[in-house]
């Protein structure tokens, strides 16, 4: 049985270009911080990868390589030169868990951050506001241009979690951004914190110009740069439209119908009369890989905090699954899932 993978919001397969670049990096085994010829060669390759990543992302500031989005988030949230930490109520667990005492900003039923409430909350000394560009469970995109204006006028800093959007759409206006390589076909265990100016962070010593400890992951950096170089035009040619029609026709709920700005790579949908847990298991037996919300919490099979923050009824939230597509998803695969969904419904 040929399986169909539709859980790219959790991780995407490694692009062949990235695989080749990682292998090239392993051949350059020297420490990029060593002063000898081998180390200097590795350093030159690392800096070239840094420049290529920034160029591909259109980022004019600095880039600090990390082990992934979670480390990038911790680096920003713990070391930004700012006051109170404010986070939206629909942030990823890596944000909420890093600053559990941070003030949570409410969202509307359409998933959009309540900008009026934000304007009141930022009236304090240089707050750091963390907002996910594209939500990893619903696919809703926040209006970060408007949010950046509110935060900037208050003298604060905006941290955008771009793990689900980097490499797929232009980066939003922000002071710092989190990216994760394995979400767009780069290697697992590689990411970056983009920062407009290093001076926004307190240095911690060690590598990455003194802003991160630990030997640089040269193979990972080369793989991430190659994956970003490989992105061209539309990230995926597959469309959710046939699936959305099937869901609506059979009395299901297509959550994108109520979202402020649904994006084309992540979709949340509910099936009448069957729990999300049962759906995920049944689809898996049919050779279809989907998930129940974020991969970091779906293993617990708990109702999503994202859907709860949007005010979705518990019964509906408990029947909602996530389908997400990636760089190698085909329309035929999505159509096959739509057929399977209709049969199960």
C-alpha atoms as a PDB file:
ATOM      1  CA  UNK A   1       0.000   0.000   0.000  1.00  0.00           C
ATOM      2  CA  UNK A   2       1.354   3.404  -1.017  1.00  0.00           C
ATOM      3  CA  UNK A   3       0.875   5.789   1.877  1.00  0.00           C
ATOM      4  CA  UNK A   4      -0.129   9.450   1.518  1.00  0.00           C
ATOM      5  CA  UNK A   5       1.538  11.910   3.871  1.00  0.00           C
ATOM      6  CA  UNK A   6      -0.518  15.012   4.777  1.00  0.00           C
ATOM      7  CA  UNK A   7       1.150  16.147   8.001  1.00  0.00           C
ATOM      8  CA  UNK A   8       3.690  18.636   6.671  1.00  0.00           C
ATOM      9  CA  UNK A   9       2.932  21.158   9.421  1.00  0.00           C
ATOM     10  CA  UNK A  10       4.623  18.639  11.736  1.00  0.00           C
ATOM     11  CA  UNK A  11       7.561  18.031   9.401  1.00  0.00           C
ATOM     12  CA  UNK A  12       8.202  17.840   5.671  1.00  0.00           C
ATOM     13  CA  UNK A  13      10.401  15.279   3.891  1.00  0.00           C
ATOM     14  CA  UNK A  14      13.955  16.370   3.250  1.00  0.00           C
ATOM     15  CA  UNK A  15      14.359  17.938  -0.178  1.00  0.00           C
ATOM     16  CA  UNK A  16      16.952  16.154  -2.364  1.00  0.00           C
ATOM     17  CA  UNK A  17      18.890  19.423  -2.700  1.00  0.00           C
ATOM     18  CA  UNK A  18      19.055  19.693   1.090  1.00  0.00           C
ATOM     19  CA  UNK A  19      20.165  16.065   1.454  1.00  0.00           C
ATOM     20  CA  UNK A  20      23.073  16.658  -0.938  1.00  0.00           C
ATOM     21  CA  UNK A  21      24.066  19.817   0.912  1.00  0.00           C
ATOM     22  CA  UNK A  22      24.002  18.041   4.288  1.00  0.00           C
ATOM     23  CA  UNK A  23      26.279  15.333   2.903  1.00  0.00           C
ATOM     24  CA  UNK A  24      28.622  18.051   1.636  1.00  0.00           C
ATOM     25  CA  UNK A  25      28.648  19.553   5.123  1.00  0.00           C
ATOM     26  CA  UNK A  26      29.586  16.236   6.733  1.00  0.00           C
ATOM     27  CA  UNK A  27      32.595  16.083   4.425  1.00  0.00           C
ATOM     28  CA  UNK A  28      33.752  19.412   5.932  1.00  0.00           C
ATOM     29  CA  UNK A  29      34.084  17.981   9.441  1.00  0.00           C
ATOM     30  CA  UNK A  30      36.150  20.775  11.022  1.00  0.00           C
ATOM     31  CA  UNK A  31      34.807  23.128  13.703  1.00  0.00           C
ATOM     32  CA  UNK A  32      33.881  26.468  12.079  1.00  0.00           C
ATOM     33  CA  UNK A  33      35.302  28.292  15.109  1.00  0.00           C
ATOM     34  CA  UNK A  34      38.774  26.726  14.801  1.00  0.00           C
ATOM     35  CA  UNK A  35      41.521  29.061  13.521  1.00  0.00           C
ATOM     36  CA  UNK A  36      43.369  26.551  11.290  1.00  0.00           C
ATOM     37  CA  UNK A  37      42.824  26.115   7.558  1.00  0.00           C
ATOM     38  CA  UNK A  38      40.213  23.380   7.976  1.00  0.00           C
ATOM     39  CA  UNK A  39      38.250  25.501  10.438  1.00  0.00           C
ATOM     40  CA  UNK A  40      38.460  28.558   8.189  1.00  0.00           C
ATOM     41  CA  UNK A  41      37.092  26.537   5.273  1.00  0.00           C
ATOM     42  CA  UNK A  42      34.165  25.398   7.411  1.00  0.00           C
ATOM     43  CA  UNK A  43      33.602  28.975   8.609  1.00  0.00           C
ATOM     44  CA  UNK A  44      33.490  30.281   5.044  1.00  0.00           C
ATOM     45  CA  UNK A  45      30.871  27.653   4.147  1.00  0.00           C
ATOM     46  CA  UNK A  46      28.835  28.543   7.250  1.00  0.00           C
ATOM     47  CA  UNK A  47      28.852  32.265   6.460  1.00  0.00           C
ATOM     48  CA  UNK A  48      27.906  31.557   2.860  1.00  0.00           C
ATOM     49  CA  UNK A  49      24.932  29.520   4.120  1.00  0.00           C
ATOM     50  CA  UNK A  50      23.957  32.393   6.430  1.00  0.00           C
ATOM     51  CA  UNK A  51      24.020  34.880   3.557  1.00  0.00           C
ATOM     52  CA  UNK A  52      22.030  32.542   1.300  1.00  0.00           C
ATOM     53  CA  UNK A  53      19.359  32.016   3.968  1.00  0.00           C
ATOM     54  CA  UNK A  54      18.987  35.752   4.526  1.00  0.00           C
ATOM     55  CA  UNK A  55      18.860  36.403   0.801  1.00  0.00           C
ATOM     56  CA  UNK A  56      16.240  33.731   0.166  1.00  0.00           C
ATOM     57  CA  UNK A  57      14.098  35.045   3.028  1.00  0.00           C
ATOM     58  CA  UNK A  58      14.572  38.697   2.069  1.00  0.00           C
ATOM     59  CA  UNK A  59      15.870  39.480   5.571  1.00  0.00           C
ATOM     60  CA  UNK A  60      18.056  42.577   5.935  1.00  0.00           C
ATOM     61  CA  UNK A  61      19.078  42.048   9.565  1.00  0.00           C
ATOM     62  CA  UNK A  62      21.079  39.373  11.378  1.00  0.00           C
ATOM     63  CA  UNK A  63      20.610  35.594  11.446  1.00  0.00           C
ATOM     64  CA  UNK A  64      21.557  33.348  14.372  1.00  0.00           C
ATOM     65  CA  UNK A  65      21.612  29.631  13.576  1.00  0.00           C
ATOM     66  CA  UNK A  66      19.860  27.473  16.191  1.00  0.00           C
ATOM     67  CA  UNK A  67      18.866  23.843  16.681  1.00  0.00           C
ATOM     68  CA  UNK A  68      15.308  24.655  15.649  1.00  0.00           C
ATOM     69  CA  UNK A  69      12.291  26.837  16.354  1.00  0.00           C
ATOM     70  CA  UNK A  70      12.102  25.965  20.058  1.00  0.00           C
ATOM     71  CA  UNK A  71      15.652  27.134  20.736  1.00  0.00           C
ATOM     72  CA  UNK A  72      15.120  30.257  18.634  1.00  0.00           C
ATOM     73  CA  UNK A  73      11.998  31.050  20.665  1.00  0.00           C
ATOM     74  CA  UNK A  74      13.809  30.527  23.967  1.00  0.00           C
ATOM     75  CA  UNK A  75      16.716  32.686  22.822  1.00  0.00           C
ATOM     76  CA  UNK A  76      14.399  35.573  21.966  1.00  0.00           C
ATOM     77  CA  UNK A  77      12.030  35.251  24.918  1.00  0.00           C
ATOM     78  CA  UNK A  78      14.753  34.882  27.534  1.00  0.00           C
ATOM     79  CA  UNK A  79      17.365  37.276  26.170  1.00  0.00           C
ATOM     80  CA  UNK A  80      15.552  40.098  24.354  1.00  0.00           C
ATOM     81  CA  UNK A  81      16.269  43.491  25.880  1.00  0.00           C
ATOM     82  CA  UNK A  82      12.626  44.166  26.658  1.00  0.00           C
ATOM     83  CA  UNK A  83      10.201  44.319  29.545  1.00  0.00           C
ATOM     84  CA  UNK A  84       6.976  42.351  29.891  1.00  0.00           C
ATOM     85  CA  UNK A  85       6.456  39.314  27.696  1.00  0.00           C
ATOM     86  CA  UNK A  86       3.067  39.202  25.927  1.00  0.00           C
ATOM     87  CA  UNK A  87       1.969  36.202  23.846  1.00  0.00           C
ATOM     88  CA  UNK A  88      -1.169  35.452  21.887  1.00  0.00           C
ATOM     89  CA  UNK A  89      -3.439  32.751  23.305  1.00  0.00           C
ATOM     90  CA  UNK A  90      -3.034  30.616  20.163  1.00  0.00           C
ATOM     91  CA  UNK A  91       0.750  30.375  20.196  1.00  0.00           C
ATOM     92  CA  UNK A  92       2.630  27.112  19.745  1.00  0.00           C
ATOM     93  CA  UNK A  93       3.515  25.158  22.884  1.00  0.00           C
ATOM     94  CA  UNK A  94       7.207  26.048  22.452  1.00  0.00           C
ATOM     95  CA  UNK A  95       6.261  29.691  23.101  1.00  0.00           C
ATOM     96  CA  UNK A  96       3.721  29.129  25.861  1.00  0.00           C
ATOM     97  CA  UNK A  97       5.976  26.656  27.653  1.00  0.00           C
ATOM     98  CA  UNK A  98       9.013  28.921  27.493  1.00  0.00           C
ATOM     99  CA  UNK A  99       7.253  31.848  29.201  1.00  0.00           C
ATOM    100  CA  UNK A 100       4.365  30.252  31.120  1.00  0.00           C
ATOM    101  CA  UNK A 101       3.816  33.400  33.179  1.00  0.00           C
ATOM    102  CA  UNK A 102       3.551  35.715  30.176  1.00  0.00           C
ATOM    103  CA  UNK A 103       0.338  37.672  29.692  1.00  0.00           C
ATOM    104  CA  UNK A 104      -1.848  35.975  27.101  1.00  0.00           C
ATOM    105  CA  UNK A 105      -3.512  38.127  24.476  1.00  0.00           C
ATOM    106  CA  UNK A 106      -7.004  37.024  23.382  1.00  0.00           C
ATOM    107  CA  UNK A 107      -8.086  36.201  19.852  1.00  0.00           C
ATOM    108  CA  UNK A 108     -11.462  36.633  18.192  1.00  0.00           C
ATOM    109  CA  UNK A 109     -13.625  33.693  17.038  1.00  0.00           C
ATOM    110  CA  UNK A 110     -12.038  34.063  13.579  1.00  0.00           C
ATOM    111  CA  UNK A 111      -8.599  33.382  15.072  1.00  0.00           C
ATOM    112  CA  UNK A 112      -7.301  36.932  14.606  1.00  0.00           C
ATOM    113  CA  UNK A 113      -5.530  38.653  17.472  1.00  0.00           C
ATOM    114  CA  UNK A 114      -7.769  41.226  19.150  1.00  0.00           C
ATOM    115  CA  UNK A 115      -5.826  44.345  18.123  1.00  0.00           C
ATOM    116  CA  UNK A 116      -7.835  46.634  20.422  1.00  0.00           C
ATOM    117  CA  UNK A 117      -6.917  44.491  23.422  1.00  0.00           C
ATOM    118  CA  UNK A 118      -3.315  44.432  22.177  1.00  0.00           C
ATOM    119  CA  UNK A 119      -3.223  48.234  22.028  1.00  0.00           C
ATOM    120  CA  UNK A 120      -4.166  48.361  25.705  1.00  0.00           C
ATOM    121  CA  UNK A 121      -1.786  45.584  26.746  1.00  0.00           C
ATOM    122  CA  UNK A 122       1.331  47.130  25.165  1.00  0.00           C
ATOM    123  CA  UNK A 123       1.034  50.342  27.163  1.00  0.00           C
ATOM    124  CA  UNK A 124       4.029  49.498  29.355  1.00  0.00           C
ATOM    125  CA  UNK A 125       7.787  49.819  29.157  1.00  0.00           C
ATOM    126  CA  UNK A 126       9.178  48.171  25.979  1.00  0.00           C
ATOM    127  CA  UNK A 127       7.159  44.930  25.903  1.00  0.00           C
ATOM    128  CA  UNK A 128       8.116  41.903  23.807  1.00  0.00           C
ATOM    129  CA  UNK A 129       5.074  40.589  21.917  1.00  0.00           C
ATOM    130  CA  UNK A 130       5.160  37.076  20.422  1.00  0.00           C
ATOM    131  CA  UNK A 131       2.654  36.239  17.667  1.00  0.00           C
ATOM    132  CA  UNK A 132       2.566  33.263  15.298  1.00  0.00           C
ATOM    133  CA  UNK A 133       2.484  34.372  11.656  1.00  0.00           C
ATOM    134  CA  UNK A 134       0.560  31.288  10.464  1.00  0.00           C
ATOM    135  CA  UNK A 135      -1.122  29.131  13.076  1.00  0.00           C
ATOM    136  CA  UNK A 136       0.131  25.557  13.006  1.00  0.00           C
ATOM    137  CA  UNK A 137      -3.298  24.055  13.782  1.00  0.00           C
ATOM    138  CA  UNK A 138      -5.783  26.142  11.804  1.00  0.00           C
ATOM    139  CA  UNK A 139      -3.654  27.749   9.080  1.00  0.00           C
ATOM    140  CA  UNK A 140      -4.953  31.215   9.975  1.00  0.00           C
ATOM    141  CA  UNK A 141      -2.562  34.081   9.176  1.00  0.00           C
ATOM    142  CA  UNK A 142      -2.292  36.998  11.565  1.00  0.00           C
ATOM    143  CA  UNK A 143      -2.216  40.564  10.228  1.00  0.00           C
ATOM    144  CA  UNK A 144       1.312  41.186  11.452  1.00  0.00           C
ATOM    145  CA  UNK A 145       1.582  44.489   9.583  1.00  0.00           C
ATOM    146  CA  UNK A 146      -1.182  45.936  11.772  1.00  0.00           C
ATOM    147  CA  UNK A 147       0.191  44.232  14.867  1.00  0.00           C
ATOM    148  CA  UNK A 148       3.700  45.564  14.141  1.00  0.00           C
ATOM    149  CA  UNK A 149       2.326  49.105  13.927  1.00  0.00           C
ATOM    150  CA  UNK A 150       0.648  48.816  17.336  1.00  0.00           C
ATOM    151  CA  UNK A 151       3.709  47.282  18.976  1.00  0.00           C
ATOM    152  CA  UNK A 152       6.099  49.716  17.318  1.00  0.00           C
ATOM    153  CA  UNK A 153       4.104  52.787  18.317  1.00  0.00           C
ATOM    154  CA  UNK A 154       4.252  51.600  21.921  1.00  0.00           C
ATOM    155  CA  UNK A 155       8.037  51.215  21.714  1.00  0.00           C
ATOM    156  CA  UNK A 156       7.898  47.433  21.971  1.00  0.00           C
ATOM    157  CA  UNK A 157       9.481  44.572  20.060  1.00  0.00           C
ATOM    158  CA  UNK A 158       7.572  42.095  17.879  1.00  0.00           C
ATOM    159  CA  UNK A 159       8.668  38.445  17.732  1.00  0.00           C
ATOM    160  CA  UNK A 160       7.020  36.616  14.831  1.00  0.00           C
ATOM    161  CA  UNK A 161       6.916  32.826  14.907  1.00  0.00           C
ATOM    162  CA  UNK A 162       7.363  32.081  11.209  1.00  0.00           C
ATOM    163  CA  UNK A 163       7.945  28.338  11.546  1.00  0.00           C
ATOM    164  CA  UNK A 164       4.883  27.621   9.384  1.00  0.00           C
ATOM    165  CA  UNK A 165       5.349  30.456   6.892  1.00  0.00           C
ATOM    166  CA  UNK A 166       9.081  30.885   6.216  1.00  0.00           C
ATOM    167  CA  UNK A 167       9.997  29.481   2.825  1.00  0.00           C
ATOM    168  CA  UNK A 168       6.332  29.510   1.792  1.00  0.00           C
ATOM    169  CA  UNK A 169       5.387  33.194   1.851  1.00  0.00           C
ATOM    170  CA  UNK A 170       7.190  36.513   2.464  1.00  0.00           C
ATOM    171  CA  UNK A 171       8.292  37.238   6.005  1.00  0.00           C
ATOM    172  CA  UNK A 172       6.057  39.746   7.824  1.00  0.00           C
ATOM    173  CA  UNK A 173       7.258  43.042   9.303  1.00  0.00           C
ATOM    174  CA  UNK A 174       8.799  42.273  12.704  1.00  0.00           C
ATOM    175  CA  UNK A 175      11.842  42.831  14.905  1.00  0.00           C
ATOM    176  CA  UNK A 176      12.647  39.136  15.309  1.00  0.00           C
ATOM    177  CA  UNK A 177      11.469  35.996  13.520  1.00  0.00           C
ATOM    178  CA  UNK A 178      11.641  32.287  14.279  1.00  0.00           C
ATOM    179  CA  UNK A 179      12.225  29.824  11.441  1.00  0.00           C
ATOM    180  CA  UNK A 180      12.441  26.026  11.333  1.00  0.00           C
ATOM    181  CA  UNK A 181      14.191  24.224   8.480  1.00  0.00           C
ATOM    182  CA  UNK A 182      12.240  20.967   8.561  1.00  0.00           C
ATOM    183  CA  UNK A 183       8.948  22.750   7.889  1.00  0.00           C
ATOM    184  CA  UNK A 184       9.999  23.582   4.305  1.00  0.00           C
ATOM    185  CA  UNK A 185      12.115  20.574   3.385  1.00  0.00           C
ATOM    186  CA  UNK A 186      15.332  21.321   5.266  1.00  0.00           C
ATOM    187  CA  UNK A 187      16.929  19.069   7.890  1.00  0.00           C
ATOM    188  CA  UNK A 188      15.412  18.359  11.285  1.00  0.00           C
ATOM    189  CA  UNK A 189      17.303  19.952  14.163  1.00  0.00           C
ATOM    190  CA  UNK A 190      18.050  23.192  12.310  1.00  0.00           C
ATOM    191  CA  UNK A 191      16.497  26.630  12.537  1.00  0.00           C
ATOM    192  CA  UNK A 192      17.326  30.260  13.104  1.00  0.00           C
ATOM    193  CA  UNK A 193      16.414  33.379  14.977  1.00  0.00           C
ATOM    194  CA  UNK A 194      16.290  36.383  12.687  1.00  0.00           C
ATOM    195  CA  UNK A 195      16.908  39.630  14.543  1.00  0.00           C
ATOM    196  CA  UNK A 196      16.862  43.142  13.120  1.00  0.00           C
ATOM    197  CA  UNK A 197      19.902  44.062  15.228  1.00  0.00           C
ATOM    198  CA  UNK A 198      22.069  41.972  17.542  1.00  0.00           C
ATOM    199  CA  UNK A 199      21.814  44.816  20.060  1.00  0.00           C
ATOM    200  CA  UNK A 200      18.212  43.741  20.758  1.00  0.00           C
ATOM    201  CA  UNK A 201      19.563  40.658  22.538  1.00  0.00           C
ATOM    202  CA  UNK A 202      21.712  40.134  25.610  1.00  0.00           C
ATOM    203  CA  UNK A 203      24.796  38.138  24.592  1.00  0.00           C
ATOM    204  CA  UNK A 204      25.238  34.745  26.262  1.00  0.00           C
ATOM    205  CA  UNK A 205      28.800  34.002  25.143  1.00  0.00           C
ATOM    206  CA  UNK A 206      30.001  31.163  22.959  1.00  0.00           C
ATOM    207  CA  UNK A 207      29.375  30.978  19.232  1.00  0.00           C
ATOM    208  CA  UNK A 208      27.179  32.817  16.720  1.00  0.00           C
ATOM    209  CA  UNK A 209      28.860  36.122  17.509  1.00  0.00           C
ATOM    210  CA  UNK A 210      28.366  35.487  21.207  1.00  0.00           C
ATOM    211  CA  UNK A 211      24.582  34.989  21.084  1.00  0.00           C
ATOM    212  CA  UNK A 212      24.415  31.180  21.227  1.00  0.00           C
ATOM    213  CA  UNK A 213      26.363  28.436  22.936  1.00  0.00           C
ATOM    214  CA  UNK A 214      27.292  25.203  21.183  1.00  0.00           C
ATOM    215  CA  UNK A 215      29.306  24.283  18.099  1.00  0.00           C
ATOM    216  CA  UNK A 216      27.639  25.387  14.890  1.00  0.00           C
ATOM    217  CA  UNK A 217      25.812  22.706  12.891  1.00  0.00           C
ATOM    218  CA  UNK A 218      27.460  23.213   9.500  1.00  0.00           C
ATOM    219  CA  UNK A 219      25.697  20.321   7.696  1.00  0.00           C
ATOM    220  CA  UNK A 220      22.346  21.564   8.999  1.00  0.00           C
ATOM    221  CA  UNK A 221      23.045  25.147   7.943  1.00  0.00           C
ATOM    222  CA  UNK A 222      24.024  24.052   4.437  1.00  0.00           C
ATOM    223  CA  UNK A 223      20.898  21.893   4.217  1.00  0.00           C
ATOM    224  CA  UNK A 224      18.635  24.741   5.313  1.00  0.00           C
ATOM    225  CA  UNK A 225      20.210  27.127   2.792  1.00  0.00           C
ATOM    226  CA  UNK A 226      19.801  24.573   0.002  1.00  0.00           C
ATOM    227  CA  UNK A 227      16.147  23.982   0.902  1.00  0.00           C
ATOM    228  CA  UNK A 228      15.435  27.717   0.821  1.00  0.00           C
ATOM    229  CA  UNK A 229      17.298  28.045  -2.494  1.00  0.00           C
ATOM    230  CA  UNK A 230      15.078  25.285  -3.913  1.00  0.00           C
ATOM    231  CA  UNK A 231      11.852  27.137  -3.114  1.00  0.00           C
ATOM    232  CA  UNK A 232      10.546  28.803  -6.228  1.00  0.00           C
ATOM    233  CA  UNK A 233       7.161  30.234  -7.151  1.00  0.00           C
ATOM    234  CA  UNK A 234       4.222  28.599  -5.382  1.00  0.00           C
ATOM    235  CA  UNK A 235       5.295  26.394  -2.480  1.00  0.00           C
ATOM    236  CA  UNK A 236       2.763  23.719  -3.484  1.00  0.00           C
ATOM    237  CA  UNK A 237       0.546  23.322  -6.536  1.00  0.00           C
ATOM    238  CA  UNK A 238      -2.047  21.282  -4.623  1.00  0.00           C
ATOM    239  CA  UNK A 239      -5.343  22.934  -3.611  1.00  0.00           C
ATOM    240  CA  UNK A 240      -7.665  22.274  -0.684  1.00  0.00           C
ATOM    241  CA  UNK A 241     -10.729  23.372  -2.706  1.00  0.00           C
ATOM    242  CA  UNK A 242     -12.048  19.888  -3.682  1.00  0.00           C
ATOM    243  CA  UNK A 243     -11.605  18.656  -0.100  1.00  0.00           C
ATOM    244  CA  UNK A 244     -13.372  21.715   1.290  1.00  0.00           C
ATOM    245  CA  UNK A 245     -16.338  21.113  -1.027  1.00  0.00           C
ATOM    246  CA  UNK A 246     -16.572  17.465   0.030  1.00  0.00           C
ATOM    247  CA  UNK A 247     -16.507  18.420   3.709  1.00  0.00           C
ATOM    248  CA  UNK A 248     -19.256  21.021   3.314  1.00  0.00           C
ATOM    249  CA  UNK A 249     -21.419  18.736   1.117  1.00  0.00           C
ATOM    250  CA  UNK A 250     -21.411  15.975   3.749  1.00  0.00           C
ATOM    251  CA  UNK A 251     -22.256  18.226   6.697  1.00  0.00           C
ATOM    252  CA  UNK A 252     -18.727  18.590   8.026  1.00  0.00           C
ATOM    253  CA  UNK A 253     -17.107  21.795   9.225  1.00  0.00           C
ATOM    254  CA  UNK A 254     -14.381  23.478   7.189  1.00  0.00           C
ATOM    255  CA  UNK A 255     -12.828  25.770   9.775  1.00  0.00           C
ATOM    256  CA  UNK A 256     -11.326  27.994   7.094  1.00  0.00           C
ATOM    257  CA  UNK A 257     -14.828  29.340   6.416  1.00  0.00           C
ATOM    258  CA  UNK A 258     -14.714  31.237   9.701  1.00  0.00           C
ATOM    259  CA  UNK A 259     -11.034  32.229   9.786  1.00  0.00           C
ATOM    260  CA  UNK A 260      -9.846  35.788   9.288  1.00  0.00           C
ATOM    261  CA  UNK A 261      -7.178  34.853   6.728  1.00  0.00           C
ATOM    262  CA  UNK A 262      -6.917  31.116   5.907  1.00  0.00           C
ATOM    263  CA  UNK A 263      -3.720  30.061   4.182  1.00  0.00           C
ATOM    264  CA  UNK A 264      -3.335  27.316   1.540  1.00  0.00           C
ATOM    265  CA  UNK A 265      -1.034  24.911   3.395  1.00  0.00           C
ATOM    266  CA  UNK A 266      -2.768  24.037   6.693  1.00  0.00           C
ATOM    267  CA  UNK A 267      -6.466  23.233   7.115  1.00  0.00           C
ATOM    268  CA  UNK A 268      -8.634  22.225  10.076  1.00  0.00           C
ATOM    269  CA  UNK A 269     -11.806  20.224   9.442  1.00  0.00           C
ATOM    270  CA  UNK A 270     -14.360  18.384  11.565  1.00  0.00           C
ATOM    271  CA  UNK A 271     -16.290  15.229  10.691  1.00  0.00           C
ATOM    272  CA  UNK A 272     -19.836  14.680  11.968  1.00  0.00           C
ATOM    273  CA  UNK A 273     -20.171  11.974  14.580  1.00  0.00           C
ATOM    274  CA  UNK A 274     -16.548  10.849  14.914  1.00  0.00           C
ATOM    275  CA  UNK A 275     -13.844  12.017  17.319  1.00  0.00           C
ATOM    276  CA  UNK A 276     -10.581  13.395  15.991  1.00  0.00           C
ATOM    277  CA  UNK A 277      -8.700  10.586  17.719  1.00  0.00           C
ATOM    278  CA  UNK A 278     -10.761   7.949  15.936  1.00  0.00           C
ATOM    279  CA  UNK A 279     -10.402   9.746  12.601  1.00  0.00           C
ATOM    280  CA  UNK A 280      -6.614   9.915  12.837  1.00  0.00           C
ATOM    281  CA  UNK A 281      -6.451   6.202  13.635  1.00  0.00           C
ATOM    282  CA  UNK A 282      -8.876   5.215  10.873  1.00  0.00           C
ATOM    283  CA  UNK A 283      -7.102   7.310   8.260  1.00  0.00           C
ATOM    284  CA  UNK A 284      -3.770   5.852   9.352  1.00  0.00           C
ATOM    285  CA  UNK A 285      -5.121   2.348   8.754  1.00  0.00           C
ATOM    286  CA  UNK A 286      -6.193   3.520   5.279  1.00  0.00           C
ATOM    287  CA  UNK A 287      -2.633   4.694   4.567  1.00  0.00           C
ATOM    288  CA  UNK A 288      -3.285   8.408   5.143  1.00  0.00           C
ATOM    289  CA  UNK A 289      -1.167  10.398   7.592  1.00  0.00           C
ATOM    290  CA  UNK A 290      -2.970  13.363   9.187  1.00  0.00           C
ATOM    291  CA  UNK A 291      -2.946  14.716  12.740  1.00  0.00           C
ATOM    292  CA  UNK A 292      -4.984  16.063  15.602  1.00  0.00           C
ATOM    293  CA  UNK A 293      -3.494  19.536  16.001  1.00  0.00           C
ATOM    294  CA  UNK A 294       0.146  20.319  16.689  1.00  0.00           C
ATOM    295  CA  UNK A 295       2.604  17.408  16.677  1.00  0.00           C
ATOM    296  CA  UNK A 296       4.001  18.634  20.000  1.00  0.00           C
ATOM    297  CA  UNK A 297       0.657  18.025  21.712  1.00  0.00           C
ATOM    298  CA  UNK A 298      -1.281  15.661  19.433  1.00  0.00           C
ATOM    299  CA  UNK A 299       0.251  12.628  21.110  1.00  0.00           C
ATOM    300  CA  UNK A 300      -1.718  13.476  24.245  1.00  0.00           C
ATOM    301  CA  UNK A 301      -4.981  13.558  22.210  1.00  0.00           C
ATOM    302  CA  UNK A 302      -6.142  16.532  24.303  1.00  0.00           C
ATOM    303  CA  UNK A 303      -8.538  19.155  22.954  1.00  0.00           C
ATOM    304  CA  UNK A 304      -6.557  21.931  21.282  1.00  0.00           C
ATOM    305  CA  UNK A 305      -5.873  25.099  23.289  1.00  0.00           C
ATOM    306  CA  UNK A 306      -5.944  26.969  19.967  1.00  0.00           C
ATOM    307  CA  UNK A 307      -9.514  25.947  19.204  1.00  0.00           C
ATOM    308  CA  UNK A 308     -10.474  26.640  22.808  1.00  0.00           C
ATOM    309  CA  UNK A 309      -9.038  30.159  22.627  1.00  0.00           C
ATOM    310  CA  UNK A 310     -11.159  30.779  19.523  1.00  0.00           C
ATOM    311  CA  UNK A 311     -14.272  29.789  21.465  1.00  0.00           C
ATOM    312  CA  UNK A 312     -15.002  26.672  19.416  1.00  0.00           C
ATOM    313  CA  UNK A 313     -17.511  24.395  21.117  1.00  0.00           C
ATOM    314  CA  UNK A 314     -15.830  21.461  22.891  1.00  0.00           C
ATOM    315  CA  UNK A 315     -17.839  18.906  20.900  1.00  0.00           C
ATOM    316  CA  UNK A 316     -16.753  20.456  17.593  1.00  0.00           C
ATOM    317  CA  UNK A 317     -13.135  20.892  18.696  1.00  0.00           C
ATOM    318  CA  UNK A 318     -13.031  17.223  19.700  1.00  0.00           C
ATOM    319  CA  UNK A 319     -13.937  16.247  16.111  1.00  0.00           C
ATOM    320  CA  UNK A 320     -11.412  18.518  14.392  1.00  0.00           C
ATOM    321  CA  UNK A 321      -8.322  17.206  12.626  1.00  0.00           C
ATOM    322  CA  UNK A 322      -5.520  18.944  10.731  1.00  0.00           C
ATOM    323  CA  UNK A 323      -4.482  18.298   7.141  1.00  0.00           C
ATOM    324  CA  UNK A 324      -1.317  20.020   5.925  1.00  0.00           C
ATOM    325  CA  UNK A 325       0.489  19.934   2.591  1.00  0.00           C
ATOM    326  CA  UNK A 326       4.099  20.478   1.604  1.00  0.00           C
ATOM    327  CA  UNK A 327       6.535  20.954  -1.229  1.00  0.00           C
ATOM    328  CA  UNK A 328       5.944  17.478  -2.689  1.00  0.00           C
ATOM    329  CA  UNK A 329       2.176  17.105  -2.129  1.00  0.00           C
ATOM    330  CA  UNK A 330       0.211  16.389  -5.309  1.00  0.00           C
ATOM    331  CA  UNK A 331      -3.395  17.204  -6.134  1.00  0.00           C
ATOM    332  CA  UNK A 332      -4.002  13.495  -6.653  1.00  0.00           C
ATOM    333  CA  UNK A 333      -3.004  12.845  -3.034  1.00  0.00           C
ATOM    334  CA  UNK A 334      -5.380  15.496  -1.715  1.00  0.00           C
ATOM    335  CA  UNK A 335      -8.177  14.187  -3.932  1.00  0.00           C
ATOM    336  CA  UNK A 336      -7.576  10.674  -2.627  1.00  0.00           C
ATOM    337  CA  UNK A 337      -7.882  11.966   0.929  1.00  0.00           C
ATOM    338  CA  UNK A 338     -11.101  13.808   0.035  1.00  0.00           C
ATOM    339  CA  UNK A 339     -12.521  10.534  -1.324  1.00  0.00           C
ATOM    340  CA  UNK A 340     -11.479   8.681   1.841  1.00  0.00           C
ATOM    341  CA  UNK A 341     -12.925  11.425   4.052  1.00  0.00           C
ATOM    342  CA  UNK A 342     -16.253  11.228   2.217  1.00  0.00           C
ATOM    343  CA  UNK A 343     -16.338   7.448   2.600  1.00  0.00           C
ATOM    344  CA  UNK A 344     -15.581   7.596   6.315  1.00  0.00           C
ATOM    345  CA  UNK A 345     -18.073  10.417   6.896  1.00  0.00           C
END
